[in-house]
Coordinates of C-alpha atoms and ligand atoms in Angstrom, one line a residue:
M1009 CA 19.0 -15.5 -20.0
T1010 CA 22.4 -15.5 -17.9
N1011 CA 21.3 -13.0 -15.5
A1012 CA 18.9 -14.6 -13.0
L1013 CA 15.7 -12.4 -12.4
R1014 CA 15.6 -10.7 -8.8
V1015 CA 12.6 -11.5 -6.9
R1016 CA 10.4 -9.3 -5.0
R1017 CA 9.2 -11.0 -2.0
S1018 CA 6.5 -10.0 0.2
I1019 CA 7.3 -8.2 3.6
Q1020 CA 5.5 -11.1 5.2
E1021 CA 7.8 -13.7 3.6
L1022 CA 10.9 -11.6 5.0
Q1023 CA 9.3 -11.6 8.5
A1024 CA 8.5 -15.3 8.4
D1025 CA 12.2 -15.8 7.7
Y1026 CA 13.1 -13.6 10.4
E1027 CA 10.9 -15.4 12.9
K1028 CA 12.3 -18.7 12.1
G1029 CA 15.8 -17.7 12.5
N1030 CA 17.0 -16.6 9.1
K1031 CA 17.2 -12.7 9.9
Q1032 CA 19.4 -11.6 7.0
P1033 CA 17.0 -10.8 4.5
L1034 CA 14.9 -8.5 6.6
E1035 CA 18.2 -7.0 8.4
D1036 CA 19.6 -6.1 5.0
L1037 CA 16.3 -4.4 4.0
M1038 CA 16.3 -2.4 7.0
R1039 CA 20.1 -1.3 6.6
A1040 CA 19.4 -0.3 3.1
W1041 CA 16.4 1.9 3.9
K1042 CA 18.3 3.3 6.8
G1043 CA 20.9 4.1 4.3
V1044 CA 18.8 5.9 1.7
K1045 CA 17.2 7.9 4.6
E1046 CA 20.3 9.0 5.8
L1047 CA 22.1 10.3 2.5
P1048 CA 22.2 14.2 2.2
P1049 CA 19.0 15.4 0.7
E1050 CA 20.6 16.6 -2.3
D1051 CA 21.9 13.0 -3.2
P1052 CA 19.8 11.7 -6.2
R1053 CA 19.6 8.4 -4.2
S1054 CA 18.5 9.8 -0.8
F1055 CA 15.0 9.0 0.3
F1056 CA 14.4 12.7 0.8
M1057 CA 14.9 13.3 -3.2
I1058 CA 13.2 10.0 -4.3
G1059 CA 10.1 10.2 -1.9
G1060 CA 9.7 13.9 -2.8
F1061 CA 9.5 13.1 -6.5
H1062 CA 6.0 12.0 -6.1
G1063 CA 4.4 15.4 -4.6
E1064 CA 6.1 17.8 -2.4
P1065 CA 8.6 19.6 -2.5
F1066 CA 6.8 21.1 -5.6
R1067 CA 8.5 22.4 -8.9
G1068 CA 7.3 23.5 -12.2
G1069 CA 4.0 25.3 -12.8
G1070 CA 2.7 23.8 -9.7
W1071 CA 5.3 25.2 -7.4
G1072 CA 3.3 28.4 -6.6
S1073 CA 0.2 27.8 -8.4
N1074 CA -2.8 25.4 -8.0
L1075 CA -3.4 25.5 -11.8
Y1076 CA -0.8 22.9 -11.9
W1077 CA 0.4 19.7 -10.1
G1078 CA 3.7 20.2 -8.6
G1079 CA 4.5 16.5 -8.2
Y1080 CA 5.7 14.2 -10.8
C1081 CA 3.2 11.4 -9.9
H1082 CA 0.3 10.5 -12.4
H1083 CA -3.1 9.7 -10.9
G1084 CA -6.2 9.7 -12.9
N1085 CA -4.8 8.9 -16.1
I1086 CA -3.2 6.4 -17.9
L1087 CA 0.2 6.7 -16.7
F1088 CA -0.8 5.9 -13.1
P1089 CA 0.5 2.2 -13.3
T1090 CA 3.6 2.7 -15.3
W1091 CA 4.9 5.8 -13.6
H1092 CA 4.7 4.2 -10.4
R1093 CA 6.3 1.2 -11.6
M1094 CA 9.3 3.1 -12.8
Y1095 CA 9.3 5.1 -9.4
L1096 CA 9.5 1.8 -7.4
V1097 CA 12.5 0.6 -9.9
K1098 CA 14.4 3.9 -9.0
L1099 CA 13.9 3.5 -5.3
E1100 CA 14.8 -0.1 -5.5
E1101 CA 18.3 0.9 -7.3
A1102 CA 18.8 3.3 -4.6
L1103 CA 18.3 0.6 -1.8
R1104 CA 20.7 -1.8 -3.7
S1105 CA 23.3 1.2 -3.9
I1106 CA 23.8 1.1 -0.1
Q1107 CA 27.0 -1.0 0.9
G1108 CA 26.2 -4.5 1.8
C1109 CA 22.8 -4.3 0.4
E1110 CA 23.6 -5.2 -3.4
D1111 CA 20.9 -8.2 -3.1
V1112 CA 18.0 -6.1 -1.5
T1113 CA 14.7 -6.0 -3.4
L1114 CA 11.9 -3.9 -2.6
P1115 CA 9.3 -6.3 -1.0
Y1116 CA 5.5 -5.8 -1.4
W1117 CA 3.0 -5.5 1.3
D1118 CA 0.6 -8.5 0.3
E1119 CA -2.5 -6.7 1.1
T1120 CA -4.9 -9.5 0.0
S1121 CA -3.2 -12.2 1.9
D1122 CA -5.0 -13.8 4.8
D1123 CA -2.9 -12.3 7.4
S1124 CA -3.5 -8.8 6.1
I1125 CA -7.1 -9.3 5.8
R1126 CA -7.4 -10.8 9.5
Q1127 CA -4.5 -8.6 11.1
G1128 CA -3.8 -5.4 9.0
I1129 CA -0.3 -4.2 8.3
P1130 CA 2.8 -6.5 8.8
W1131 CA 4.8 -5.7 12.0
A1132 CA 7.8 -5.0 10.2
L1133 CA 6.1 -1.6 8.9
T1134 CA 4.7 -0.5 12.2
A1135 CA 7.1 -1.7 14.9
E1136 CA 8.7 1.1 16.8
N1137 CA 12.4 -0.3 17.1
F1138 CA 14.4 -2.8 15.2
E1139 CA 17.5 -4.7 16.5
L1140 CA 20.3 -4.2 14.0
D1141 CA 23.9 -5.2 14.4
G1142 CA 23.3 -5.6 18.2
K1143 CA 21.8 -2.1 18.5
T1144 CA 18.3 -1.1 18.8
I1145 CA 17.3 1.5 16.2
P1146 CA 14.1 3.2 15.2
N1147 CA 12.5 1.2 12.7
P1148 CA 13.5 2.6 9.2
L1149 CA 10.2 1.6 7.8
R1150 CA 7.9 3.2 10.2
S1151 CA 8.2 7.0 9.5
F1152 CA 10.5 9.5 8.1
V1153 CA 12.0 12.7 9.6
F1154 CA 12.3 15.3 7.0
P1155 CA 15.9 16.6 6.6
K1156 CA 14.9 19.8 4.9
N1157 CA 12.1 22.2 5.1
I1158 CA 9.2 21.6 2.7
V1159 CA 7.3 24.9 2.3
D1160 CA 3.8 25.1 0.6
N1161 CA 3.8 28.1 -1.7
V1162 CA 0.3 27.1 -3.3
S1163 CA -1.7 27.9 -0.3
A1164 CA -2.6 31.1 1.6
D1165 CA 0.2 31.6 4.2
D1166 CA -1.8 32.6 6.8
G1167 CA -4.2 29.7 6.8
T1168 CA -7.2 32.0 7.0
D1169 CA -8.9 30.2 3.9
P1170 CA -10.4 27.1 5.1
N1171 CA -10.3 25.7 1.6
S1172 CA -6.6 26.3 1.2
P1173 CA -4.9 24.7 4.2
N1174 CA -1.1 25.2 4.4
Y1175 CA 0.8 22.3 3.9
T1176 CA 4.0 23.4 4.9
K1177 CA 6.1 20.7 6.8
L1178 CA 9.5 21.9 8.3
R1179 CA 12.8 20.2 9.1
G1180 CA 12.4 17.7 11.8
Y1181 CA 8.7 16.8 10.7
E1182 CA 8.1 13.1 11.1
T1183 CA 5.4 11.4 8.9
V1184 CA 2.4 10.1 10.6
R1185 CA -0.5 7.7 10.1
Y1186 CA -3.9 7.0 11.1
P1187 CA -5.0 7.8 13.8
L1188 CA -2.6 10.7 14.0
S1189 CA -2.4 14.1 12.4
G1190 CA 0.3 15.8 10.5
L1191 CA -1.2 19.0 9.6
V1192 CA 1.3 21.8 11.0
G1193 CA 1.4 24.4 8.4
T1194 CA 0.0 27.4 10.6
D1195 CA 0.1 28.0 14.2
K1196 CA -3.5 27.1 14.4
D1197 CA -3.1 24.0 12.5
R1198 CA 0.0 23.3 14.7
K1199 CA -2.1 23.9 17.9
A1200 CA -5.0 21.7 16.5
T1201 CA -2.7 18.9 15.7
E1202 CA -1.1 19.0 19.0
E1203 CA -4.4 18.6 20.9
H1204 CA -5.4 16.0 18.4
N1205 CA -2.2 13.9 18.8
A1206 CA -2.1 14.3 22.5
K1207 CA -5.3 12.1 22.6
F1208 CA -2.9 9.3 21.0
K1209 CA 0.0 9.0 23.1
D1210 CA 0.4 5.4 23.3
A1211 CA 2.1 4.2 20.3
K1212 CA 1.4 0.5 20.5
K1213 CA -2.3 1.3 21.0
N1214 CA -2.2 3.7 17.8
V1215 CA -0.9 0.6 15.9
E1216 CA -3.7 -1.3 16.9
I1217 CA -6.3 1.4 15.8
L1218 CA -4.4 1.6 12.7
N1219 CA -4.4 -2.4 11.9
Q1220 CA -8.2 -2.3 12.9
N1221 CA -9.0 0.3 10.3
I1222 CA -7.0 -1.6 7.5
V1223 CA -8.8 -5.0 8.5
D1224 CA -12.2 -2.9 8.3
W1225 CA -11.3 -1.5 4.9
L1226 CA -10.1 -4.8 3.5
G1227 CA -12.7 -7.1 4.5
S1228 CA -16.1 -5.1 5.0
F1229 CA -19.3 -6.6 4.0
V1230 CA -23.0 -6.3 4.1
V1231 CA -25.2 -9.1 5.3
I1232 CA -28.4 -9.6 3.4
N1233 CA -30.7 -12.3 4.7
G1234 CA -27.9 -13.6 6.9
E1235 CA -25.6 -14.0 4.1
K1236 CA -22.5 -11.9 3.7
F1237 CA -21.7 -9.9 0.5
P1238 CA -18.4 -8.5 0.3
T1239 CA -18.0 -4.5 -0.6
N1240 CA -14.4 -4.3 0.5
V1241 CA -11.0 -3.4 -0.8
A1242 CA -9.8 -7.0 -1.2
Q1243 CA -12.8 -7.8 -3.4
K1244 CA -12.0 -4.8 -5.5
Y1245 CA -8.4 -6.0 -6.0
K1246 CA -9.8 -9.1 -7.4
D1247 CA -12.4 -7.4 -9.7
C1248 CA -9.9 -5.4 -11.3
L1249 CA -8.1 -8.3 -12.6
N1250 CA -11.2 -8.7 -15.1
A1251 CA -10.9 -5.3 -16.6
P1252 CA -10.7 -6.0 -20.3
N1253 CA -8.1 -3.3 -21.7
Y1254 CA -5.3 -1.3 -20.2
T1255 CA -7.0 1.9 -20.5
V1256 CA -9.9 1.3 -18.2
F1257 CA -7.8 -1.0 -16.0
S1258 CA -5.2 1.8 -15.5
N1259 CA -7.1 4.7 -13.8
M1260 CA -10.3 6.1 -12.2
T1261 CA -11.1 8.7 -15.1
S1262 CA -11.1 6.3 -18.0
A1263 CA -13.1 3.5 -15.8
Q1264 CA -15.6 6.2 -15.0
Q1265 CA -16.2 7.0 -18.7
W1266 CA -16.1 3.3 -19.6
N1267 CA -18.8 2.4 -17.0
D1268 CA -21.0 5.3 -18.3
D1269 CA -20.5 4.0 -21.8
Q1270 CA -21.4 0.5 -21.1
K1271 CA -24.8 1.3 -19.8
N1272 CA -27.8 -0.3 -21.6
P1273 CA -30.5 2.1 -23.3
D1274 CA -32.8 1.7 -20.5
G1275 CA -30.0 2.9 -17.9
T1276 CA -29.3 -0.5 -16.4
P1277 CA -25.6 -1.3 -16.1
G1278 CA -24.0 -3.1 -19.0
P1279 CA -22.2 -6.3 -18.7
G1280 CA -18.7 -4.8 -18.9
T1281 CA -18.7 -2.7 -15.8
V1282 CA -14.9 -2.5 -14.5
V1283 CA -13.1 -1.7 -11.5
P1284 CA -9.9 0.0 -12.1
L1285 CA -6.6 -0.7 -10.2
E1286 CA -6.4 2.7 -9.0
S1287 CA -9.7 2.3 -7.0
P1288 CA -8.4 -0.2 -4.3
H1289 CA -5.2 1.5 -4.3
N1290 CA -6.8 4.8 -3.2
S1291 CA -8.7 2.9 -0.4
I1292 CA -5.4 1.8 1.1
H1293 CA -4.0 5.1 1.2
L1294 CA -7.0 6.6 2.7
A1295 CA -7.1 3.7 5.1
V1296 CA -3.3 4.2 6.3
G1297 CA -3.5 8.1 6.1
G1298 CA -6.7 8.7 8.0
F1299 CA -10.3 7.7 7.2
E1300 CA -12.1 5.0 8.9
T1301 CA -14.2 2.8 6.9
P1302 CA -18.0 3.7 7.4
K1303 CA -19.5 0.8 9.2
D1304 CA -22.6 0.6 11.1
D1305 CA -20.9 2.0 14.0
W1306 CA -18.8 4.5 12.1
S1307 CA -17.1 6.8 14.7
P1308 CA -14.5 8.6 12.4
I1309 CA -11.7 10.1 14.4
D1310 CA -11.7 13.4 12.8
G1311 CA -8.6 15.4 12.4
A1312 CA -6.6 12.4 11.4
N1313 CA -4.4 13.6 8.6
G1314 CA -1.7 11.2 8.0
D1315 CA 0.8 11.5 5.0
M1316 CA -0.6 8.7 3.2
G1317 CA -3.9 10.2 2.9
E1318 CA -2.9 12.9 0.4
N1319 CA -0.7 12.9 -2.7
D1320 CA 1.2 16.0 -1.3
T1321 CA 3.5 14.0 1.0
A1322 CA 2.5 10.4 0.7
G1323 CA 5.6 9.4 -1.1
L1324 CA 7.7 10.5 2.0
D1325 CA 6.1 7.7 4.2
P1326 CA 8.2 4.4 3.6
I1327 CA 4.9 2.3 3.7
F1328 CA 4.1 4.0 0.4
F1329 CA 6.6 2.0 -1.5
F1330 CA 5.5 -1.3 0.1
H1331 CA 1.7 -0.4 -0.8
H1332 CA 2.6 0.5 -4.4
C1333 CA 4.8 -2.7 -4.7
H1334 CA 1.5 -4.6 -4.2
V1335 CA -0.4 -2.4 -6.6
D1336 CA 2.5 -3.1 -9.2
R1337 CA 2.3 -6.8 -8.5
V1338 CA -1.5 -6.6 -9.1
F1339 CA -0.7 -4.8 -12.6
W1340 CA 1.8 -7.7 -13.3
L1341 CA -1.0 -10.2 -12.5
W1342 CA -3.5 -8.3 -14.5
Q1343 CA -1.1 -8.3 -17.5
K1344 CA -0.7 -12.2 -17.1
K1345 CA -4.3 -12.7 -16.8
Q1346 CA -5.3 -10.7 -19.8
G1347 CA -2.3 -11.4 -22.1
F1348 CA -0.7 -7.9 -22.1
T1349 CA 2.8 -9.0 -20.7
D1350 CA 4.4 -7.7 -23.6
H1351 CA 2.4 -4.8 -25.1
L1352 CA -0.1 -2.5 -23.6
E1353 CA -2.9 -0.6 -25.7
V1354 CA -4.2 3.0 -25.0
I1355 CA -7.4 4.0 -26.4
G1356 CA -6.4 7.3 -28.2
Q1357 CA -7.9 10.6 -26.7
Y1358 CA -10.2 8.7 -24.3
P1359 CA -10.8 10.3 -20.8
G1360 CA -7.7 9.8 -18.7
T1361 CA -5.3 10.5 -21.6
N1362 CA -5.1 14.1 -21.3
S1363 CA -2.5 16.1 -18.9
A1364 CA -5.5 18.4 -17.8
D1365 CA -7.4 15.3 -16.5
N1366 CA -7.9 14.7 -12.8
Q1367 CA -4.9 16.1 -11.0
G1368 CA -3.8 18.6 -13.6
P1369 CA -0.5 18.9 -15.5
T1370 CA 2.8 17.7 -14.0
P1371 CA 5.9 19.8 -14.2
G1372 CA 7.1 20.8 -17.7
V1373 CA 3.7 19.6 -19.3
A1374 CA 1.5 22.0 -21.0
P1375 CA -2.2 21.7 -20.2
N1376 CA -4.3 19.8 -22.7
T1377 CA -1.5 17.4 -23.7
W1378 CA -2.4 14.1 -25.1
L1379 CA -0.7 11.2 -22.9
T1380 CA 0.4 8.1 -24.5
L1381 CA 2.7 5.1 -24.0
D1382 CA 5.5 7.3 -25.5
T1383 CA 5.0 10.1 -22.9
P1384 CA 8.5 10.5 -20.9
L1385 CA 8.0 9.3 -17.2
D1386 CA 9.8 12.4 -15.8
P1387 CA 12.0 12.4 -13.9
F1388 CA 13.0 9.0 -14.7
K1389 CA 15.8 8.8 -17.3
H1390 CA 17.9 6.2 -18.7
E1391 CA 21.8 6.2 -18.3
D1392 CA 22.4 7.9 -21.8
G1393 CA 19.5 10.5 -20.6
R1394 CA 16.8 9.5 -22.6
P1395 CA 13.6 9.5 -20.5
Y1396 CA 11.9 6.6 -19.7
T1397 CA 8.4 5.7 -21.1
S1398 CA 5.9 3.3 -20.6
Q1399 CA 7.0 1.2 -23.4
D1400 CA 10.3 0.5 -21.4
C1401 CA 8.5 -1.0 -18.5
I1402 CA 5.8 -3.3 -19.9
N1403 CA 7.4 -6.7 -19.1
I1404 CA 9.0 -6.5 -15.9
E1405 CA 11.1 -9.8 -16.4
R1406 CA 12.5 -8.9 -19.8
Q1407 CA 12.8 -5.3 -19.5
L1408 CA 13.4 -4.6 -15.9
G1409 CA 15.1 -7.8 -14.9
F1410 CA 12.9 -8.6 -11.7
T1411 CA 9.7 -10.8 -10.9
Y1412 CA 7.4 -11.3 -8.1
S1413 CA 7.1 -14.2 -5.6
Q1414 CA 3.9 -16.2 -5.4
G1415 CA 1.4 -14.1 -3.3
S1416 CA -2.2 -13.9 -3.1
L1417 CA -4.6 -13.6 -5.9
E1418 CA -2.3 -15.7 -8.0
G1419 CA -5.3 -18.5 -8.4
L1420 CA -7.3 -15.9 -10.1
V1421 CA -4.8 -15.6 -13.0
E1422 CA -3.9 -19.3 -13.6
G1423 CA -6.5 -21.6 -14.9
S1424 CA -9.3 -20.4 -12.8
H1425 CA -10.8 -18.0 -15.1
A1426 CA -14.0 -19.8 -14.4
A1427 CA -13.8 -19.6 -10.7
A1428 CA -13.3 -15.9 -10.8
A1429 CA -16.1 -15.5 -13.0
K1430 CA -18.2 -17.5 -10.7
E1431 CA -17.3 -15.6 -7.8
T1432 CA -18.5 -12.3 -9.3
K1433 CA -21.5 -13.9 -11.0
G1434 CA -24.7 -13.6 -9.4
R1435 CA -23.5 -10.8 -7.2
V1436 CA -24.1 -7.8 -9.3
T1437 CA -27.5 -7.5 -10.7
G1438 CA -28.1 -4.0 -9.8
A1439 CA -26.3 -0.9 -8.9
L1440 CA -26.6 2.4 -7.2
H1441 CA -24.9 5.0 -9.2
V1442 CA -24.1 8.3 -7.5
T1443 CA -23.3 11.3 -9.5
G1444 CA -22.8 15.2 -9.0
V1445 CA -20.3 15.1 -6.3
N1446 CA -18.3 18.3 -7.0
R1447 CA -14.7 17.5 -6.3
A1448 CA -13.6 21.1 -6.8
R1449 CA -15.5 22.2 -3.6
I1450 CA -13.8 19.5 -1.4
R1451 CA -10.3 20.0 0.1
G1452 CA -8.1 16.9 0.0
S1453 CA -9.2 13.3 -0.2
F1454 CA -12.6 12.3 0.4
L1455 CA -14.9 9.1 0.7
I1456 CA -18.2 8.7 -1.1
S1457 CA -20.2 5.9 0.8
A1458 CA -23.5 4.2 -0.1
F1459 CA -26.0 2.6 2.4
A1460 CA -29.3 0.7 2.3
V1461 CA -31.5 0.9 5.0
I1462 CA -33.4 -2.5 5.3
D1463 CA -35.7 -3.1 8.1
G1464 CA -34.6 -0.1 9.8
K1465 CA -30.9 -1.1 9.8
R1466 CA -28.3 0.6 7.9
Q1467 CA -26.0 -1.5 5.7
H1468 CA -22.8 -0.3 4.1
L1469 CA -23.0 -0.9 0.1
G1470 CA -19.6 0.2 -0.4
T1471 CA -17.3 3.1 -0.5
E1472 CA -15.0 4.7 -3.2
A1473 CA -12.0 6.6 -1.9
V1474 CA -11.1 9.7 -3.9
L1475 CA -7.4 10.2 -3.4
S1476 CA -6.6 14.0 -4.0
R1477 CA -4.3 16.8 -3.8
W1478 CA -5.0 19.3 -1.1
N1479 CA -5.7 22.2 -3.6
V1480 CA -8.0 21.3 -6.3
Q1481 CA -10.0 24.3 -5.8
G1482 CA -9.7 26.7 -8.7
C1483 CA -7.3 24.4 -10.7
A1484 CA -8.7 25.4 -14.2
N1485 CA -6.2 23.0 -15.8
C1486 CA -7.7 20.1 -14.1
Q1487 CA -10.8 20.8 -16.3
T1488 CA -12.3 17.3 -16.6
H1489 CA -14.1 15.1 -14.3
L1490 CA -14.4 17.7 -11.5
E1491 CA -17.8 16.0 -11.1
T1492 CA -16.9 12.6 -9.5
S1493 CA -19.4 9.8 -9.5
A1494 CA -19.2 6.2 -7.9
T1495 CA -21.0 3.0 -8.6
F1496 CA -22.0 0.3 -6.0
P1497 CA -23.0 -2.8 -7.0
L1498 CA -26.2 -4.1 -5.2
P1499 CA -26.0 -7.7 -3.8
A1500 CA -28.3 -10.0 -5.8
D1501 CA -31.0 -10.3 -3.0
L1502 CA -31.1 -6.8 -2.5
A1503 CA -31.8 -6.1 -6.3
A1504 CA -34.2 -8.9 -6.4
A1505 CA -36.2 -7.2 -3.4
L1506 CA -36.5 -3.9 -5.4
T1507 CA -39.5 -3.3 -7.5
P1508 CA -39.0 -2.2 -11.1
A1509 CA -40.6 1.1 -10.2
A1510 CA -37.7 2.0 -7.6
A1511 CA -35.2 2.0 -10.5
G1512 CA -34.2 5.6 -12.0
T1513 CA -32.8 8.7 -11.0
H1514 CA -33.5 10.5 -7.7
A1515 CA -32.4 13.8 -6.3
L1516 CA -30.9 13.0 -2.9
T1517 CA -32.3 16.0 -1.2
A1518 CA -34.6 13.4 0.3
V1519 CA -34.1 10.0 1.3
T1520 CA -34.7 7.5 -1.8
P1521 CA -37.3 5.0 -1.2
A1522 CA -37.7 1.7 -2.9
G1523 CA -40.2 -0.3 -1.3
N1524 CA -39.5 -0.6 2.3
I1525 CA -35.6 -0.4 1.3
Q1526 CA -34.1 3.3 1.4
F1527 CA -30.8 4.3 0.2
G1528 CA -28.4 6.9 1.6
V1529 CA -25.2 8.6 0.5
V1530 CA -22.7 10.1 2.6
V1531 CA -19.8 12.2 1.3
H1532 CA -17.2 12.4 4.3
G1533 CA -14.0 14.9 3.9
R1534 CA -11.3 15.8 5.9
D1535 CA -13.4 18.3 7.9
G1536 CA -16.3 15.7 8.7
V1537 CA -19.4 14.9 6.9
L1538 CA -20.2 17.2 3.8
F1539 CA -23.1 15.6 2.7
S1540 CA -25.6 12.8 4.1
N1541 CA -29.0 12.1 3.3
L1542 CA -29.0 9.2 5.7
P1543 CA -32.6 8.8 7.0
S1544 CA -33.4 9.4 10.7
G1545 CA -34.2 6.5 13.0
V1546 CA -31.0 4.6 12.2
P1547 CA -27.7 4.8 13.9
E1548 CA -26.5 8.3 12.7
V1549 CA -22.9 9.1 11.2
K1550 CA -21.1 11.1 14.2
S1551 CA -20.5 14.7 12.7
T1552 CA -17.6 16.9 13.6
G1553 CA -19.9 19.6 14.9
K1554 CA -18.6 23.0 14.1
L1555 CA -16.2 22.3 11.2
A1556 CA -18.7 20.2 9.4
A1557 CA -21.4 22.7 9.8
A1558 CA -19.2 25.3 8.0
S1559 CA -18.2 22.8 5.2
V1560 CA -21.7 21.9 4.5
S1561 CA -22.6 25.6 3.9
Q1562 CA -19.4 26.1 1.8
N1563 CA -20.1 23.0 -0.2
A1564 CA -23.6 23.9 -1.0
P1565 CA -23.2 22.6 -4.6
M1566 CA -23.4 19.1 -3.1
N1567 CA -27.1 19.3 -3.3
R1568 CA -26.5 18.3 -6.9
I1569 CA -25.6 15.0 -5.8
K1570 CA -28.2 12.4 -7.5
A1571 CA -28.5 8.8 -7.2
R1572 CA -29.7 6.3 -9.8
I1573 CA -30.7 2.9 -8.9
E1574 CA -30.5 0.2 -11.5
V1575 CA -32.0 -3.2 -11.4
R1576 CA -31.4 -6.0 -14.0
Ligands
LIG2871 CU1 -0.4 5.8 -4.4

């Protein structure tokens, strides 16, 4: 090889260089981002154009109909890792096309590094200003101001339908993150957003709130008999590296089917339960975009609607690309660990291999079309006009000419298979399986959380984040898996404390008792608590009052939620 590989380093590495006096790498990165953001929106290299490929502005069948997805991105199917891999390559090309930025590479936010787990988001992504060429400029990585209108043609214009919020964001709109709101499609929403954001005027304090939220998501744990058990996003990133094949590693839909298939005849979880890469990915989207992790003292800041929390405009917040670069690095780590650096395999016609799965068909794709490694990754094209496919981006070094610097989780790949196995061994000996959450009835993204109430104290077992489009209601083409389920491993001591009689399926209209341990499930959406069976007498989840009450009745089918407790 004559051409050296370009290396994607972590944003933390660039920051460390900067702080030691080697300012150029971070300065060049800022210059490149400033450059692509300032290009005319019609320019194919402009950030407005590239950021908009992911979701809005919509095109194709999804332009004016919620039967289809109007963005090009893939979620909930096997193209999730490869589509986003090509997406990052295209943004990186644009950054390198800016004059003087030819050596820039896209950094990753190393989300599982010690500093992220302790402090949250690296400062380069949140600081208000940056010093560039002797001038103080607004930090290009902190937000993006839309140069053009994005008009939502899917939702009711007047905003009278609470299940169809208007997602219009006009020229001059600036992307926001937790704890702020960015829902401004109608006069009513605009007013509510103004009132909400008026409570969070201190930009520095907002960054602190955001970082605390990230720290909570990455490192949450439960305490059983004085021992800590991680239920956190960092652990999910580690666990996903053990997925045995690409299909179930790649997305939530396939993994859900796989985990159902693995069960033993008596209903207990089989040995091969997996965590898909998409799961921790979803969690960070919602952590940045606007959900608090449900700890014991959960006090959600309701009305936080940051762009990262919904697929519609997530791609227009610059942090999206630093997050996805980490996700792509974890994809590569999985490939190295499982021996798939030069080929990938897809289980044909498995759930998660159909255009109708999860989000609905992307522009130009018919409903009920099979997705394979040869499916075009629209709109990404080779120079000769051929569409890129997943086959073109399996080996990042050989096919795409880049690699990643040494970051966190690396130790789980090289020679420490046994250590990784040991880490998870003894932890999963039982599970709480929640089924029957009707995704169709919930607007936007939501969380499913499980709790155990032990000795009158509520313990958080885990949270599954479901990243969604705003308008899934009535999407007949998103036929499959409208019923979402989630599996929460039980810590060994907790599982051991359960009597076999406690195992089985329980309707969650009442609390599920198992000896002196009770289980609770909470579904939390944009409008507050949609479902909760948490017993009284323990710290209660704060509800949003009016909106939540309305949502509960609108989401009456939530009473189909069931929990199955499995003990091995
Ligand atoms: Cu994403």
